[in-house]
Amino acid sequence: MLAPRRLSPSLSSKAAPQAQSTAERLDVAKSLLLAPFGLNESHIAKALADIKAHKVDDADLYFQYTRSEGWSLEEGIVKTGSFSIDQGVGVRAVSGEKTAFAYSDDISEASLLDAARTVRTIGASAGHGRIKVPAHRIAKSRSLYRGMDPIATLDSTAKVALLGKVETLARAKDLRVAQVMAGLAGEYDVVMVARADGTLAADVRPLVRLSVTVIAEHNGRREMGSAGGGGRFGLAYFDDARISQYVDEAVAAALTNLESRPAPAGEMTVVLGPGWPGILLHEAIGHGLEGDFNRKGSSAFSGRIGQRVAAKGVTVLDDGTIADRRGSLNVDDEGNASQRNVLIEDGILKGYIQDSLNARLMGVKPTGNGRRESYAHIPMPRMTNTYMLGGDKTADEIVASIKKGLYATNFGGGQVDITSGKFVFSASEAYWVENGKILYPVKGATIVGNGPESLKKVTMIGNDMALDSGVGTCGKEGQSVPVGVGQPTLRIDGLTVGGTA
């Protein structure tokens, strides 16, 4: 993940204006993914029947059409411009814990049936009798964003001008701004899922992102600051006020880092700012609550449903139903409607996030978290928008409570060991605090801890819960998917900070 600043959108799961209905999304998907290749629902039924000619527990077909575009600007010059179209179908059969999977970028009846006959070998033959696939039914889904093509919402000239505006504004902010880099990306993604139980589902997913990176230089020292945002809407979202906000944040971060001193090291109180610092929650806690790790007993949270795993007041959710958010989905990549899942409530572990396979094996229902990077990948349980609810303290109160410690407002990279829960994160913007006063920015601070143990050390929770600005990408087992994170200001006692001082 990159390290953006934060925005504070409301947590609304209401339908987005002019959002398509489920039937309309299916019509779009069929027009792009079936009709051009001479396919219809009877061909889908035939492929699924071929798979079910063997004894399998589950099967699905995943069709996808993706059109994407990207622009980047550096030193006032458009460095890159890209445009691509990708389409294909993934065919999956599941027997017990085993998955057989085949995919093709050739969407045709021959390829579909060849893939179906390949994956069905995971199960024993059920004989040669005629297999009947249940009549198709449209899956329940949500309407959280408009099914637009965001790439078409601005022409190429306007996109280049937008990036040029970023450059001009950033350089006008301060003479110490030495370099400006900006990137603009858009994606139009149409998916259709057909399941062995007759379920048909589709989604039309717009996605845009603007990123700003500034390098400031003074007396031979160079430091960087980044900002940006995006979501499931058109490029008109990036109006003058939004662009100016991102530029202000990136320049401010770079100039702050120019003044930073080496970070102290040791065990201390750490306060995490709201919004993007929720990446620590996502990595150190969220991955440990994914169903596959818990089914296999490899998570630090395995077998702990109903137990206290965090301090009182800590409530963590994974919510794929927030309108227009980067991590939100009308349906997941298995055709299940997205949900608002309470994972930890007032410190008590309530549940895990599940795809269909792991839910079936664990005897629970899917939670709308079956996700895959593309038609060329199998689904697995993945987060959507993961965040902690707010408390009753102000950010000023929490910072004022620190005798000596670190106040981290932005993060860069990090890693976590799922089995042990241990994590390491680097703070890209942080401050040293003594006697409740912010004294100076620090550089080189790394936060080391154990996810489950850290949750128990939360002693103050702010009333300023915020989501990140909308640029998060999560990686797992080689697959990347868009996600969101969020949290209020948090005080955590007794974390280990590695520094350079």
Short mmCIF file of C-alpha atoms in Angstrom, two decimals:
data_model
loop_
_atom_site.label_atom_id
_atom_site.label_comp_id
_atom_site.label_asym_id
_atom_site.label_seq_id
_atom_site.Cartn_x
_atom_site.Cartn_y
_atom_site.Cartn_z
CA MET A 1 0.00 0.00 0.00
CA LEU A 2 0.99 3.58 -0.55
CA ALA A 3 0.84 6.16 2.23
CA PRO A 4 -1.81 8.80 1.49
CA ARG A 5 -3.36 11.38 3.78
CA ARG A 6 -6.92 11.02 4.93
CA LEU A 7 -10.42 12.20 4.19
CA SER A 8 -13.45 11.83 6.42
CA PRO A 9 -16.41 10.67 4.34
CA SER A 10 -19.58 9.58 6.06
CA LEU A 11 -20.22 5.89 6.51
CA SER A 12 -23.35 5.73 4.38
CA SER A 13 -24.57 2.50 2.83
CA LYS A 14 -27.39 4.23 0.93
CA ALA A 15 -27.58 3.69 -2.81
CA ALA A 16 -25.47 6.03 -4.90
CA PRO A 17 -27.36 8.51 -7.12
CA GLN A 18 -28.49 6.93 -10.41
CA ALA A 19 -26.95 3.59 -9.44
CA GLN A 20 -27.90 0.71 -11.71
CA SER A 21 -30.28 -2.01 -10.63
CA THR A 22 -29.13 -5.62 -10.47
CA ALA A 23 -30.99 -6.46 -13.68
CA GLU A 24 -29.43 -3.49 -15.48
CA ARG A 25 -25.96 -4.59 -14.44
CA LEU A 26 -26.68 -8.09 -15.74
CA ASP A 27 -27.76 -6.61 -19.08
CA VAL A 28 -24.50 -4.65 -19.31
CA ALA A 29 -22.47 -7.74 -18.44
CA LYS A 30 -24.25 -9.92 -20.99
CA SER A 31 -23.80 -7.30 -23.70
CA LEU A 32 -20.03 -7.17 -23.10
CA LEU A 33 -19.23 -10.71 -22.00
CA LEU A 34 -21.69 -13.03 -23.74
CA ALA A 35 -23.34 -11.50 -26.81
CA PRO A 36 -20.13 -10.52 -28.71
CA PHE A 37 -18.95 -14.14 -28.49
CA GLY A 38 -22.21 -15.81 -29.45
CA LEU A 39 -22.89 -17.01 -25.91
CA ASN A 40 -26.06 -16.97 -23.85
CA GLU A 41 -27.39 -18.48 -20.63
CA SER A 42 -27.84 -21.90 -22.19
CA HIS A 43 -24.10 -22.11 -22.84
CA ILE A 44 -23.46 -21.20 -19.19
CA ALA A 45 -25.85 -23.93 -18.06
CA LYS A 46 -24.14 -26.45 -20.33
CA ALA A 47 -20.68 -25.63 -18.92
CA LEU A 48 -21.91 -25.92 -15.34
CA ALA A 49 -23.69 -29.18 -16.13
CA ASP A 50 -20.43 -30.55 -17.55
CA ILE A 51 -18.67 -29.74 -14.28
CA LYS A 52 -21.49 -31.25 -12.21
CA ALA A 53 -21.24 -34.49 -14.18
CA HIS A 54 -18.57 -35.20 -11.57
CA LYS A 55 -19.13 -35.05 -7.82
CA VAL A 56 -18.11 -31.54 -6.77
CA ASP A 57 -19.24 -29.40 -3.84
CA ASP A 58 -19.32 -26.12 -5.73
CA ALA A 59 -18.57 -24.59 -9.11
CA ASP A 60 -18.69 -21.20 -10.77
CA LEU A 61 -17.89 -19.27 -13.93
CA TYR A 62 -16.40 -15.78 -13.61
CA PHE A 63 -16.52 -13.55 -16.69
CA GLN A 64 -14.69 -10.21 -16.68
CA TYR A 65 -14.13 -7.23 -18.96
CA THR A 66 -11.70 -4.53 -17.77
CA ARG A 67 -10.73 -1.30 -19.49
CA SER A 68 -8.05 0.75 -17.74
CA GLU A 69 -6.09 3.93 -18.37
CA GLY A 70 -3.22 5.67 -16.60
CA TRP A 71 -1.34 8.95 -16.95
CA SER A 72 1.75 10.17 -15.09
CA LEU A 73 3.43 13.57 -15.04
CA GLU A 74 6.89 14.50 -13.80
CA GLU A 75 8.76 17.79 -14.10
CA GLY A 76 5.85 19.23 -16.02
CA ILE A 77 6.06 16.53 -18.70
CA VAL A 78 3.68 13.64 -19.31
CA LYS A 79 6.05 10.71 -18.76
CA THR A 80 3.65 7.85 -19.43
CA GLY A 81 0.21 7.24 -20.83
CA SER A 82 -1.31 3.78 -20.96
CA PHE A 83 -4.55 2.17 -22.07
CA SER A 84 -5.48 -1.49 -21.95
CA ILE A 85 -8.43 -3.85 -22.35
CA ASP A 86 -8.47 -7.28 -20.75
CA GLN A 87 -11.23 -9.87 -20.84
CA GLY A 88 -11.62 -13.52 -20.07
CA VAL A 89 -13.34 -16.21 -18.06
CA GLY A 90 -12.26 -18.23 -15.02
CA VAL A 91 -13.81 -21.65 -14.36
CA ARG A 92 -13.65 -23.23 -10.89
CA ALA A 93 -14.70 -26.50 -9.29
CA VAL A 94 -14.43 -27.21 -5.56
CA SER A 95 -14.37 -30.60 -3.86
CA GLY A 96 -13.83 -30.59 -0.11
CA GLU A 97 -10.82 -28.37 0.51
CA LYS A 98 -9.50 -28.83 -3.02
CA THR A 99 -9.97 -26.34 -5.84
CA ALA A 100 -9.47 -26.95 -9.56
CA PHE A 101 -9.23 -23.79 -11.66
CA ALA A 102 -8.76 -22.94 -15.32
CA TYR A 103 -9.02 -19.63 -17.17
CA SER A 104 -8.87 -18.30 -20.69
CA ASP A 105 -8.73 -14.88 -22.35
CA ASP A 106 -10.68 -16.46 -25.21
CA ILE A 107 -14.35 -16.18 -24.35
CA SER A 108 -15.91 -18.82 -26.57
CA GLU A 109 -18.08 -21.89 -26.20
CA ALA A 110 -15.16 -24.18 -27.00
CA SER A 111 -12.87 -22.58 -24.41
CA LEU A 112 -15.62 -22.53 -21.80
CA LEU A 113 -16.45 -26.21 -22.23
CA ASP A 114 -12.78 -27.21 -22.38
CA ALA A 115 -12.13 -25.42 -19.08
CA ALA A 116 -15.23 -26.99 -17.52
CA ARG A 117 -14.13 -30.51 -18.45
CA THR A 118 -10.64 -29.79 -17.14
CA VAL A 119 -11.69 -28.61 -13.67
CA ARG A 120 -14.34 -31.30 -13.13
CA THR A 121 -11.61 -33.93 -12.86
CA ILE A 122 -11.17 -32.83 -9.25
CA GLY A 123 -14.26 -34.90 -8.43
CA ALA A 124 -15.21 -38.49 -9.14
CA SER A 125 -17.48 -39.20 -12.08
CA ALA A 126 -21.17 -39.17 -11.20
CA GLY A 127 -22.15 -41.25 -14.20
CA HIS A 128 -23.44 -40.34 -17.63
CA GLY A 129 -26.98 -39.37 -16.77
CA ARG A 130 -28.27 -35.98 -17.80
CA ILE A 131 -27.30 -33.30 -15.27
CA LYS A 132 -29.77 -30.50 -14.74
CA VAL A 133 -28.58 -27.10 -13.53
CA PRO A 134 -31.21 -25.20 -11.50
CA ALA A 135 -33.01 -22.38 -13.29
CA HIS A 136 -31.11 -19.14 -13.18
CA ARG A 137 -32.01 -16.69 -10.45
CA ILE A 138 -30.63 -13.19 -10.00
CA ALA A 139 -28.53 -12.83 -6.87
CA LYS A 140 -29.31 -10.24 -4.26
CA SER A 141 -26.97 -7.28 -4.51
CA ARG A 142 -26.57 -3.64 -3.57
CA SER A 143 -26.50 -0.37 -5.53
CA LEU A 144 -23.60 1.54 -4.00
CA TYR A 145 -22.12 3.37 -6.98
CA ARG A 146 -23.02 4.41 -10.50
CA GLY A 147 -22.16 1.97 -13.27
CA MET A 148 -20.30 4.58 -15.29
CA ASP A 149 -17.17 4.34 -17.39
CA PRO A 150 -14.92 6.78 -15.48
CA ILE A 151 -12.33 6.88 -18.26
CA ALA A 152 -14.87 8.63 -20.49
CA THR A 153 -15.76 11.30 -17.92
CA LEU A 154 -12.81 13.51 -19.01
CA ASP A 155 -11.08 13.73 -22.37
CA SER A 156 -7.31 13.30 -22.72
CA THR A 157 -6.63 17.04 -22.87
CA ALA A 158 -8.51 17.62 -19.63
CA LYS A 159 -6.67 14.75 -17.91
CA VAL A 160 -3.27 16.17 -18.84
CA ALA A 161 -4.42 19.63 -17.75
CA LEU A 162 -5.49 18.20 -14.39
CA LEU A 163 -2.02 16.79 -13.79
CA GLY A 164 -0.45 20.07 -14.94
CA LYS A 165 -2.55 21.90 -12.36
CA VAL A 166 -1.07 19.68 -9.65
CA GLU A 167 2.44 20.61 -10.76
CA THR A 168 1.70 24.34 -10.91
CA LEU A 169 -0.03 24.47 -7.52
CA ALA A 170 2.68 22.46 -5.76
CA ARG A 171 5.55 24.59 -7.06
CA ALA A 172 3.70 27.77 -6.11
CA LYS A 173 3.36 26.60 -2.52
CA ASP A 174 7.00 26.84 -1.51
CA LEU A 175 10.37 27.54 -3.14
CA ARG A 176 11.73 24.39 -1.50
CA VAL A 177 9.55 22.18 -3.70
CA ALA A 178 12.12 20.61 -6.02
CA GLN A 179 10.14 17.91 -7.79
CA VAL A 180 6.49 17.07 -8.36
CA MET A 181 5.06 13.76 -9.57
CA ALA A 182 1.38 13.14 -10.22
CA GLY A 183 -0.57 10.16 -11.47
CA LEU A 184 -4.14 9.70 -12.65
CA ALA A 185 -5.75 6.29 -13.15
CA GLY A 186 -9.20 5.07 -14.16
CA GLU A 187 -10.77 1.64 -14.53
CA TYR A 188 -14.05 0.31 -15.89
CA ASP A 189 -14.58 -3.24 -14.65
CA VAL A 190 -17.57 -5.42 -15.56
CA VAL A 191 -17.94 -8.87 -14.00
CA MET A 192 -20.51 -11.64 -14.18
CA VAL A 193 -20.70 -14.70 -11.94
CA ALA A 194 -22.67 -17.88 -12.71
CA ARG A 195 -22.81 -20.45 -9.91
CA ALA A 196 -23.70 -24.13 -9.90
CA ASP A 197 -26.85 -23.44 -7.85
CA GLY A 198 -28.25 -21.32 -10.69
CA THR A 199 -27.27 -17.94 -9.21
CA LEU A 200 -26.43 -15.18 -11.69
CA ALA A 201 -24.78 -11.99 -10.46
CA ALA A 202 -23.08 -9.04 -12.09
CA ASP A 203 -21.34 -5.83 -11.12
CA VAL A 204 -20.20 -2.74 -13.01
CA ARG A 205 -17.31 -1.21 -11.05
CA PRO A 206 -15.84 2.21 -11.78
CA LEU A 207 -12.59 3.13 -10.01
CA VAL A 208 -10.44 6.28 -10.14
CA ARG A 209 -7.37 7.47 -8.31
CA LEU A 210 -5.24 10.63 -8.21
CA SER A 211 -1.83 10.53 -6.50
CA VAL A 212 0.50 13.42 -5.71
CA THR A 213 4.12 13.13 -4.59
CA VAL A 214 6.29 16.11 -3.73
CA ILE A 215 10.02 16.22 -3.01
CA ALA A 216 11.24 19.25 -1.07
CA GLU A 217 14.90 20.24 -0.79
CA HIS A 218 16.70 22.56 1.60
CA ASN A 219 20.42 22.85 2.41
CA GLY A 220 21.15 19.63 0.54
CA ARG A 221 18.48 17.61 2.34
CA ARG A 222 15.61 16.08 0.36
CA GLU A 223 12.37 14.74 1.82
CA MET A 224 9.15 13.44 0.33
CA GLY A 225 5.44 13.89 0.99
CA SER A 226 2.49 12.12 -0.62
CA ALA A 227 -1.28 12.53 -0.81
CA GLY A 228 -4.16 11.53 -3.04
CA GLY A 229 -7.51 9.83 -3.15
CA GLY A 230 -10.16 8.17 -5.21
CA GLY A 231 -13.13 5.86 -5.22
CA ARG A 232 -15.92 4.40 -7.33
CA PHE A 233 -17.04 7.47 -9.27
CA GLY A 234 -15.99 9.64 -12.22
CA LEU A 235 -13.00 11.92 -12.66
CA ALA A 236 -15.13 15.00 -11.99
CA TYR A 237 -14.58 14.16 -8.30
CA PHE A 238 -11.15 15.74 -8.66
CA ASP A 239 -12.31 19.35 -8.78
CA ASP A 240 -10.12 22.37 -7.99
CA ALA A 241 -10.79 22.18 -4.26
CA ARG A 242 -9.92 18.47 -4.10
CA ILE A 243 -6.74 18.93 -6.12
CA SER A 244 -5.68 21.85 -3.93
CA GLN A 245 -6.31 19.76 -0.81
CA TYR A 246 -4.09 16.92 -2.04
CA VAL A 247 -1.34 19.35 -3.03
CA ASP A 248 -1.49 21.13 0.34
CA GLU A 249 -1.19 17.80 2.18
CA ALA A 250 1.69 16.50 0.08
CA VAL A 251 3.68 19.74 0.32
CA ALA A 252 3.03 20.04 4.05
CA ALA A 253 4.25 16.48 4.62
CA ALA A 254 7.44 17.05 2.63
CA LEU A 255 8.23 20.31 4.44
CA THR A 256 7.48 18.74 7.83
CA ASN A 257 9.90 15.91 7.07
CA LEU A 258 12.59 18.46 6.19
CA GLU A 259 12.47 19.51 9.85
CA SER A 260 12.44 15.97 11.26
CA ARG A 261 14.99 14.63 13.72
CA PRO A 262 16.09 11.04 14.36
CA ALA A 263 13.36 9.08 16.15
CA PRO A 264 13.98 7.85 19.72
CA ALA A 265 13.79 4.10 20.29
CA GLY A 266 12.38 1.94 23.06
CA GLU A 267 9.08 0.87 24.59
CA MET A 268 6.68 3.78 24.83
CA THR A 269 3.18 5.14 24.41
CA VAL A 270 2.19 5.52 20.77
CA VAL A 271 -0.73 7.58 19.51
CA LEU A 272 -1.98 6.80 16.01
CA GLY A 273 -3.80 9.48 14.05
CA PRO A 274 -7.18 8.92 12.39
CA GLY A 275 -7.76 7.66 8.86
CA TRP A 276 -4.87 6.10 6.99
CA PRO A 277 -3.05 4.81 10.11
CA GLY A 278 -5.84 2.23 10.06
CA ILE A 279 -3.49 0.41 7.69
CA LEU A 280 -1.90 -0.96 10.86
CA LEU A 281 -5.33 -2.29 11.90
CA HIS A 282 -5.82 -3.77 8.42
CA GLU A 283 -2.49 -5.58 8.37
CA ALA A 284 -1.96 -6.53 12.01
CA ILE A 285 -5.58 -7.42 12.80
CA GLY A 286 -7.64 -7.70 9.62
CA HIS A 287 -5.64 -10.39 7.85
CA GLY A 288 -5.70 -12.47 11.01
CA LEU A 289 -9.52 -12.44 10.88
CA GLU A 290 -9.76 -13.86 7.35
CA GLY A 291 -11.54 -17.21 7.25
CA ASP A 292 -8.88 -19.28 5.47
CA PHE A 293 -6.22 -18.61 8.11
CA ASN A 294 -8.66 -19.41 10.91
CA ARG A 295 -10.03 -22.58 9.32
CA LYS A 296 -6.48 -23.87 9.04
CA GLY A 297 -5.68 -22.78 12.61
CA SER A 298 -2.78 -20.64 11.46
CA SER A 299 -4.07 -17.29 12.76
CA ALA A 300 -3.42 -15.85 16.20
CA PHE A 301 -7.23 -15.45 16.39
CA SER A 302 -8.08 -19.08 15.55
CA GLY A 303 -10.69 -20.67 17.82
CA ARG A 304 -11.27 -17.51 19.81
CA ILE A 305 -14.85 -16.55 18.84
CA GLY A 306 -16.60 -15.16 21.91
CA GLN A 307 -13.35 -14.43 23.72
CA ARG A 308 -11.92 -11.04 24.65
CA VAL A 309 -9.22 -10.16 22.15
CA ALA A 310 -9.11 -6.39 22.64
CA ALA A 311 -9.67 -3.69 25.23
CA LYS A 312 -13.20 -2.58 26.06
CA GLY A 313 -14.44 0.00 23.57
CA VAL A 314 -12.62 -1.56 20.62
CA THR A 315 -15.10 -2.38 17.83
CA VAL A 316 -13.75 -3.39 14.44
CA LEU A 317 -15.82 -3.82 11.28
CA ASP A 318 -15.30 -4.88 7.71
CA ASP A 319 -17.91 -3.08 5.64
CA GLY A 320 -18.28 -3.47 1.90
CA THR A 321 -21.55 -1.49 1.79
CA ILE A 322 -20.31 2.12 2.04
CA ALA A 323 -21.40 4.13 -1.01
CA ASP A 324 -18.69 5.06 -3.54
CA ARG A 325 -15.82 3.72 -1.44
CA ARG A 326 -12.78 2.13 -3.08
CA GLY A 327 -13.18 -1.11 -1.13
CA SER A 328 -16.96 -1.40 -1.56
CA LEU A 329 -18.74 -3.96 -3.77
CA ASN A 330 -22.33 -4.44 -4.91
CA VAL A 331 -21.59 -8.17 -4.99
CA ASP A 332 -18.36 -9.97 -4.23
CA ASP A 333 -16.53 -12.08 -6.80
CA GLU A 334 -18.61 -15.14 -5.94
CA GLY A 335 -21.96 -13.42 -6.45
CA ASN A 336 -22.72 -12.77 -2.77
CA ALA A 337 -23.98 -9.34 -1.72
CA SER A 338 -21.47 -7.31 0.28
CA GLN A 339 -22.15 -6.96 4.02
CA ARG A 340 -21.38 -4.88 7.07
CA ASN A 341 -19.59 -7.42 9.25
CA VAL A 342 -18.85 -6.77 12.93
CA LEU A 343 -15.61 -8.63 13.64
CA ILE A 344 -14.79 -7.39 17.15
CA GLU A 345 -17.42 -5.77 19.37
CA ASP A 346 -16.42 -3.98 22.56
CA GLY A 347 -13.29 -6.12 22.63
CA ILE A 348 -15.03 -9.49 22.04
CA LEU A 349 -14.26 -11.47 18.87
CA LYS A 350 -17.55 -11.98 17.00
CA GLY A 351 -16.59 -13.53 13.69
CA TYR A 352 -14.33 -13.87 10.68
CA ILE A 353 -14.66 -12.69 7.11
CA GLN A 354 -15.53 -15.53 4.74
CA ASP A 355 -15.65 -16.61 1.15
CA SER A 356 -17.90 -19.51 0.09
CA LEU A 357 -15.34 -22.32 0.38
CA ASN A 358 -14.12 -21.50 3.87
CA ALA A 359 -17.61 -20.65 5.10
CA ARG A 360 -18.89 -24.06 3.97
CA LEU A 361 -16.02 -25.90 5.63
CA MET A 362 -16.46 -23.92 8.86
CA GLY A 363 -20.24 -24.36 8.92
CA VAL A 364 -21.07 -20.66 8.64
CA LYS A 365 -22.49 -18.35 5.97
CA PRO A 366 -20.35 -16.36 3.49
CA THR A 367 -19.90 -12.71 4.49
CA GLY A 368 -19.58 -11.14 1.04
CA ASN A 369 -15.78 -11.20 1.16
CA GLY A 370 -14.95 -13.64 -1.65
CA ARG A 371 -12.58 -11.58 -3.79
CA ARG A 372 -10.16 -12.18 -6.65
CA GLU A 373 -7.80 -9.92 -8.58
CA SER A 374 -9.15 -11.00 -11.97
CA TYR A 375 -10.67 -13.84 -13.97
CA ALA A 376 -7.21 -15.46 -13.92
CA HIS A 377 -7.28 -15.88 -10.12
CA ILE A 378 -9.24 -17.95 -7.61
CA PRO A 379 -11.34 -16.18 -4.97
CA MET A 380 -10.32 -16.10 -1.31
CA PRO A 381 -11.54 -14.26 1.80
CA ARG A 382 -10.36 -10.65 1.58
CA MET A 383 -11.13 -7.40 3.36
CA THR A 384 -13.20 -4.56 1.83
CA ASN A 385 -13.29 -1.42 4.04
CA THR A 386 -11.89 -2.29 7.47
CA TYR A 387 -12.12 0.22 10.30
CA MET A 388 -12.50 0.78 14.03
CA LEU A 389 -15.43 2.75 15.45
CA GLY A 390 -14.81 5.93 17.40
CA GLY A 391 -14.87 6.58 21.13
CA ASP A 392 -15.45 9.63 23.33
CA LYS A 393 -12.07 11.39 23.52
CA THR A 394 -10.85 14.30 21.43
CA ALA A 395 -7.55 14.03 19.59
CA ASP A 396 -6.19 16.92 21.68
CA GLU A 397 -7.06 15.09 24.91
CA ILE A 398 -5.29 11.96 23.72
CA VAL A 399 -2.11 13.76 22.65
CA ALA A 400 -2.14 15.79 25.88
CA SER A 401 -2.15 12.54 27.87
CA ILE A 402 1.28 11.48 26.58
CA LYS A 403 4.12 11.94 29.05
CA LYS A 404 6.75 10.78 26.58
CA GLY A 405 5.91 9.05 23.32
CA LEU A 406 5.29 9.01 19.60
CA TYR A 407 2.41 10.54 17.68
CA ALA A 408 2.25 8.84 14.26
CA THR A 409 -0.06 10.46 11.70
CA ASN A 410 0.96 8.67 8.50
CA PHE A 411 2.42 5.29 7.58
CA GLY A 412 4.41 3.75 4.79
CA GLY A 413 5.05 0.06 4.34
CA GLY A 414 4.76 -2.75 6.85
CA GLN A 415 4.48 -6.49 7.25
CA VAL A 416 2.80 -8.98 9.55
CA ASP A 417 3.20 -12.63 10.45
CA ILE A 418 -0.33 -14.09 10.51
CA THR A 419 0.53 -17.02 12.79
CA SER A 420 2.21 -15.02 15.55
CA GLY A 421 0.45 -11.70 14.95
CA LYS A 422 3.76 -9.82 15.06
CA PHE A 423 4.00 -6.71 12.87
CA VAL A 424 6.52 -4.06 11.83
CA PHE A 425 5.43 -0.71 10.35
CA SER A 426 7.35 2.37 9.27
CA ALA A 427 5.91 5.79 10.09
CA SER A 428 6.27 8.25 7.21
CA GLU A 429 5.13 11.18 9.35
CA ALA A 430 5.44 11.20 13.14
CA TYR A 431 6.14 13.56 16.04
CA TRP A 432 7.87 13.35 19.40
CA VAL A 433 5.64 14.34 22.33
CA GLU A 434 6.63 15.19 25.90
CA ASN A 435 4.31 16.29 28.70
CA GLY A 436 1.42 16.52 26.27
CA LYS A 437 3.22 18.86 23.85
CA ILE A 438 4.25 18.07 20.29
CA LEU A 439 7.93 19.06 20.20
CA TYR A 440 9.23 18.16 16.74
CA PRO A 441 8.75 15.78 13.79
CA VAL A 442 10.83 12.60 13.75
CA LYS A 443 12.15 10.39 10.99
CA GLY A 444 12.96 6.70 10.85
CA ALA A 445 10.41 5.47 13.41
CA THR A 446 9.28 1.87 13.08
CA ILE A 447 6.52 0.45 15.23
CA VAL A 448 6.92 -3.16 16.34
CA GLY A 449 4.24 -5.16 18.12
CA ASN A 450 1.82 -8.05 18.23
CA GLY A 451 -1.63 -7.45 16.73
CA PRO A 452 -3.80 -9.22 19.32
CA GLU A 453 -1.68 -7.93 22.22
CA SER A 454 -1.69 -4.36 20.86
CA LEU A 455 -5.49 -4.33 20.78
CA LYS A 456 -5.50 -5.09 24.49
CA LYS A 457 -3.23 -2.09 25.13
CA VAL A 458 -5.62 0.48 23.63
CA THR A 459 -6.30 2.92 26.46
CA MET A 460 -7.96 5.90 24.72
CA ILE A 461 -10.18 6.03 21.63
CA GLY A 462 -10.89 9.27 19.79
CA ASN A 463 -14.23 10.60 18.57
CA ASP A 464 -12.73 11.49 15.18
CA MET A 465 -13.09 8.22 13.23
CA ALA A 466 -12.11 8.80 9.60
CA LEU A 467 -11.67 6.63 6.56
CA ASP A 468 -8.61 6.92 4.36
CA SER A 469 -8.82 9.03 1.21
CA GLY A 470 -9.29 6.09 -1.13
CA VAL A 471 -6.03 4.74 -2.57
CA GLY A 472 -5.44 1.53 -0.59
CA THR A 473 -4.45 -1.72 -2.32
CA CYS A 474 -4.13 -4.99 -0.42
CA GLY A 475 -1.85 -7.85 -1.43
CA LYS A 476 -2.35 -11.48 -0.45
CA GLU A 477 -0.87 -14.60 -2.02
CA GLY A 478 0.13 -12.66 -5.12
CA GLN A 479 -3.29 -11.05 -5.65
CA SER A 480 -4.02 -7.33 -5.29
CA VAL A 481 -7.48 -5.83 -4.69
CA PRO A 482 -8.67 -2.29 -3.81
CA VAL A 483 -9.53 -1.76 -0.14
CA GLY A 484 -10.26 0.95 2.39
CA VAL A 485 -9.07 1.46 5.96
CA GLY A 486 -9.99 3.75 8.82
CA GLN A 487 -9.87 4.44 12.53
CA PRO A 488 -10.11 7.23 15.11
CA THR A 489 -7.13 8.62 17.00
CA LEU A 490 -5.88 5.82 19.28
CA ARG A 491 -3.59 5.67 22.26
CA ILE A 492 -1.75 2.35 22.63
CA ASP A 493 0.55 1.83 25.59
CA GLY A 494 3.71 -0.20 25.65
CA LEU A 495 4.54 -0.50 21.95
CA THR A 496 8.14 -0.93 20.85
CA VAL A 497 9.49 1.83 18.64
CA GLY A 498 12.64 1.30 16.64
CA GLY A 499 14.36 4.58 15.86
CA THR A 500 17.58 6.08 14.63
CA ALA A 501 18.48 8.14 17.67
#
